[in-house]
C-alpha positions as semicolon CSV with decimal commas, in nm:
position;residue;x (nm);y (nm);z (nm)
1;M;-2,395;15,004;6,935
2;A;-2,146;15,210;7,136
3;I;-2,009;14,897;7,304
4;T;-1,977;14,721;6,968
5;A;-1,788;15,017;6,821
6;A;-1,553;15,027;7,121
7;E;-1,489;14,654;7,094
8;S;-1,420;14,692;6,722
9;K;-1,161;14,963;6,785
10;S;-0,997;14,751;7,055
11;Q;-0,978;14,451;6,821
12;R;-0,819;14,662;6,546
13;F;-0,568;14,803;6,795
14;L;-0,458;14,455;6,911
15;K;-0,503;14,256;6,590
16;D;-0,132;14,245;6,494
17;W;0,009;14,207;6,846
18;S;0,217;13,898;6,917
19;L;0,164;13,675;7,221
20;F;0,483;13,816;7,375
21;E;0,360;14,174;7,337
22;K;0,023;14,100;7,495
23;A;0,180;13,901;7,779
24;W;0,444;14,171;7,844
25;L;0,180;14,443;7,870
26;L;-0,054;14,234;8,085
27;I;0,215;14,121;8,332
28;F;0,373;14,462;8,392
29;T;0,035;14,636;8,408
30;A;-0,078;14,389;8,674
31;I;0,243;14,446;8,873
32;N;0,197;14,823;8,857
33;I;-0,165;14,809;8,971
34;Y;-0,072;14,576;9,258
35;L;0,206;14,809;9,375
36;F;-0,027;15,107;9,348
37;F;-0,264;14,957;9,605
38;A;-0,013;14,757;9,816
39;W;0,241;15,038;9,865
40;D;0,003;15,334;9,853
41;D;0,177;15,463;9,541
42;T;0,077;15,792;9,378
43;L;-0,186;15,802;9,103
44;L;0,042;16,022;8,893
45;G;0,318;15,761;8,918
46;L;0,079;15,490;8,802
47;I;-0,041;15,697;8,506
48;S;0,317;15,777;8,406
49;S;0,418;15,413;8,428
50;L;0,122;15,271;8,233
51;T;0,136;15,528;7,952
52;G;0,512;15,487;7,935
53;M;0,479;15,111;7,886
54;L;0,225;15,155;7,608
55;C;0,449;15,413;7,445
56;V;0,765;15,201;7,434
57;L;0,583;14,886;7,323
58;L;0,429;15,075;7,032
59;V;0,774;15,208;6,943
60;A;0,902;14,850;6,939
61;K;0,622;14,770;6,694
62;G;0,710;15,069;6,476
63;K;0,372;15,232;6,546
64;I;0,328;15,608;6,512
65;S;0,061;15,602;6,784
66;N;0,340;15,567;7,044
67;Y;0,377;15,944;7,044
68;Y;0,025;16,006;7,179
69;F;0,102;15,803;7,492
70;G;0,448;15,963;7,504
71;I;0,294;16,307;7,543
72;I;0,118;16,197;7,863
73;Q;0,413;15,999;8,000
74;T;0,680;16,266;7,950
75;S;0,476;16,543;8,112
76;T;0,383;16,339;8,421
77;Y;0,730;16,189;8,460
78;A;0,891;16,534;8,439
79;Y;0,682;16,657;8,731
80;I;0,754;16,347;8,943
81;S;1,129;16,370;8,876
82;F;1,130;16,737;8,978
83;T;0,966;16,658;9,312
84;Y;1,248;16,410;9,388
85;G;1,524;16,654;9,297
86;L;1,622;16,468;8,980
87;Y;1,653;16,789;8,783
88;G;1,827;16,622;8,490
89;E;1,537;16,380;8,445
90;A;1,287;16,664;8,489
91;M;1,454;16,887;8,230
92;L;1,505;16,597;7,990
93;N;1,137;16,504;7,993
94;G;0,981;16,849;8,026
95;L;1,207;17,045;7,793
96;F;1,317;16,775;7,547
97;Y;1,100;16,462;7,544
98;F;0,767;16,642;7,564
99;P;0,812;16,871;7,261
100;I;0,996;16,596;7,071
101;Q;0,678;16,386;7,070
102;F;0,520;16,634;6,827
103;I;0,832;16,641;6,610
104;G;0,835;16,262;6,607
105;L;0,474;16,251;6,492
106;Y;0,562;16,477;6,200
107;L;0,882;16,297;6,097
108;W;0,743;15,945;6,126
109;R;0,433;16,038;5,927
110;R;0,662;16,156;5,648
111;N;0,837;15,816;5,645
112;T;0,553;15,568;5,672
113;I;0,538;15,244;5,476
114;K;0,349;15,308;5,154
115;N;0,231;14,952;5,100
116;K;0,068;14,864;5,433
117;N;0,014;14,502;5,323
118;S;0,387;14,444;5,277
119;V;0,498;14,421;5,641
120;Q;0,204;14,364;5,872
121;G;0,190;14,565;6,191
122;E;0,452;14,826;6,102
123;D;0,403;15,191;6,021
124;V;0,752;15,330;5,975
125;I;1,055;15,260;5,754
126;V;1,357;15,135;5,952
127;K;1,727;15,218;5,896
128;T;2,056;15,077;6,036
129;M;2,380;15,252;6,140
130;N;2,734;15,207;6,003
131;L;3,062;15,199;6,199
132;R;3,143;15,568;6,143
133;S;2,802;15,672;6,280
134;W;2,862;15,459;6,591
135;L;3,203;15,621;6,649
136;Y;3,069;15,977;6,630
137;T;2,778;15,881;6,854
138;A;3,006;15,730;7,122
139;I;3,230;16,039;7,129
140;A;2,929;16,269;7,165
141;I;2,791;16,059;7,452
142;V;3,116;16,072;7,652
143;I;3,166;16,448;7,609
144;G;2,799;16,524;7,676
145;T;2,789;16,315;7,994
146;I;3,090;16,492;8,146
147;L;2,966;16,842;8,065
148;Y;2,609;16,778;8,183
149;A;2,730;16,626;8,510
150;V;2,919;16,950;8,581
151;L;2,600;17,150;8,519
152;L;2,386;16,927;8,742
153;Q;2,644;16,948;9,020
154;A;2,640;17,327;8,996
155;I;2,261;17,348;9,043
156;G;2,259;17,107;9,338
157;G;2,119;16,799;9,167
158;R;2,108;16,450;9,322
159;S;2,308;16,150;9,187
160;V;2,456;16,375;8,918
161;G;2,674;16,104;8,759
162;L;2,388;15,863;8,698
163;D;2,147;16,146;8,621
164;S;2,382;16,289;8,358
165;A;2,456;15,953;8,195
166;T;2,089;15,854;8,170
167;N;1,998;16,193;8,027
168;V;2,270;16,208;7,761
169;L;2,207;15,848;7,658
170;S;1,834;15,918;7,649
171;V;1,877;16,221;7,423
172;T;2,101;16,015;7,195
173;A;1,853;15,728;7,181
174;Q;1,565;15,967;7,113
175;I;1,751;16,127;6,822
176;L;1,825;15,782;6,678
177;M;1,458;15,701;6,723
178;L;1,351;16,013;6,531
179;K;1,588;15,908;6,252
180;R;1,439;15,555;6,266
181;F;1,764;15,368;6,339
182;A;1,727;15,016;6,480
183;E;2,038;15,069;6,693
184;Q;1,846;15,314;6,912
185;W;1,746;15,007;7,115
186;L;2,103;14,927;7,217
187;V;2,129;15,276;7,367
188;W;1,786;15,239;7,530
189;I;1,906;14,919;7,699
190;L;2,185;15,118;7,869
191;V;1,941;15,396;7,960
192;N;1,700;15,153;8,120
193;I;1,966;14,975;8,328
194;L;2,104;15,304;8,459
195;S;1,754;15,441;8,524
196;I;1,661;15,138;8,735
197;V;1,970;15,196;8,949
198;L;1,901;15,571;8,965
199;W;1,545;15,534;9,093
200;I;1,628;15,261;9,346
201;V;1,904;15,478;9,491
202;T;1,683;15,789;9,491
203;L;1,377;15,623;9,649
204;E;1,587;15,463;9,923
205;A;1,760;15,793;9,997
206;T;1,439;16,001;10,005
207;G;1,195;15,746;10,146
208;G;0,972;15,785;9,841
209;N;0,714;15,525;9,743
210;D;0,693;15,563;9,363
211;Y;0,824;15,213;9,301
212;T;0,593;15,178;9,002
213;L;0,861;15,381;8,823
214;V;1,118;15,107;8,896
215;V;0,873;14,857;8,751
216;M;0,825;15,086;8,450
217;W;1,199;15,102;8,379
218;T;1,229;14,725;8,424
219;A;0,949;14,682;8,171
220;F;1,131;14,926;7,942
221;L;1,446;14,714;7,967
222;V;1,266;14,396;7,861
223;N;1,093;14,589;7,582
224;S;1,423;14,735;7,459
225;I;1,570;14,390;7,409
226;Y;1,258;14,289;7,219
227;G;1,255;14,620;7,029
228;Y;1,607;14,566;6,895
229;Y;1,516;14,216;6,780
230;N;1,192;14,334;6,617
231;W;1,341;14,640;6,443
232;R;1,626;14,432;6,297
233;K;1,365;14,190;6,167
234;M;1,159;14,481;6,031
235;A;1,462;14,625;5,852
236;K;1,536;14,294;5,680
237;K;1,172;14,246;5,578
238;Q;1,144;14,598;5,443
239;T;1,465;14,560;5,241
240;L;1,328;14,248;5,076
241;T;0,978;14,389;5,018
242;E;0,913;14,604;4,715
243;G;0,755;14,942;4,764
244;T;0,848;14,992;5,132
245;I;1,163;15,197;5,081
């Protein structure tokens, strides 16, 4: 009976997943597990990578459950970043991302789709940004990146330019995510590209072996492109469906 119940929960969890989503998760999970054994990667790095992939894929699907995996990913990633001297990444995840998971749970639950049969596989109502919102956002990103780079330089951080840019863009994307804007994914695409570069540079400079994190950010990049496509589609469907707004 226990096995049947577990199988039933698994089937419900995956019932509205597309072929792309299943293939994406399977491929990048397999790569991470291979690197874990082939390169003697750390268990903490593997856990952070796998939970991070589940988190972002569930965000792309508009699923509130993403925040449960986000709690695990942000805490483990903060510790790993600190050990490599990436203080911006450590502070971002430990002091911002981790507590924001609980806020996200609260805000998304307040803005769930009322008619669950209207748009299958989605939990949350999606919004889109206008030109004025984009302008204010861009100005804030530029100013924030400059100021945070100065702070990271003062405390002896590594790769402060990249570290600052990824952090400020990440905060911006996370705020847009809390507000349920589809355009969050365009910012996440930039974050993921810069984060891939940041970790490659850092691992080569320090001789570290947590390359599962590079795989994680690469998976995030692919997911961000898909997430933008899916959230735009969700927004259009929800606009045309009665009872979802």
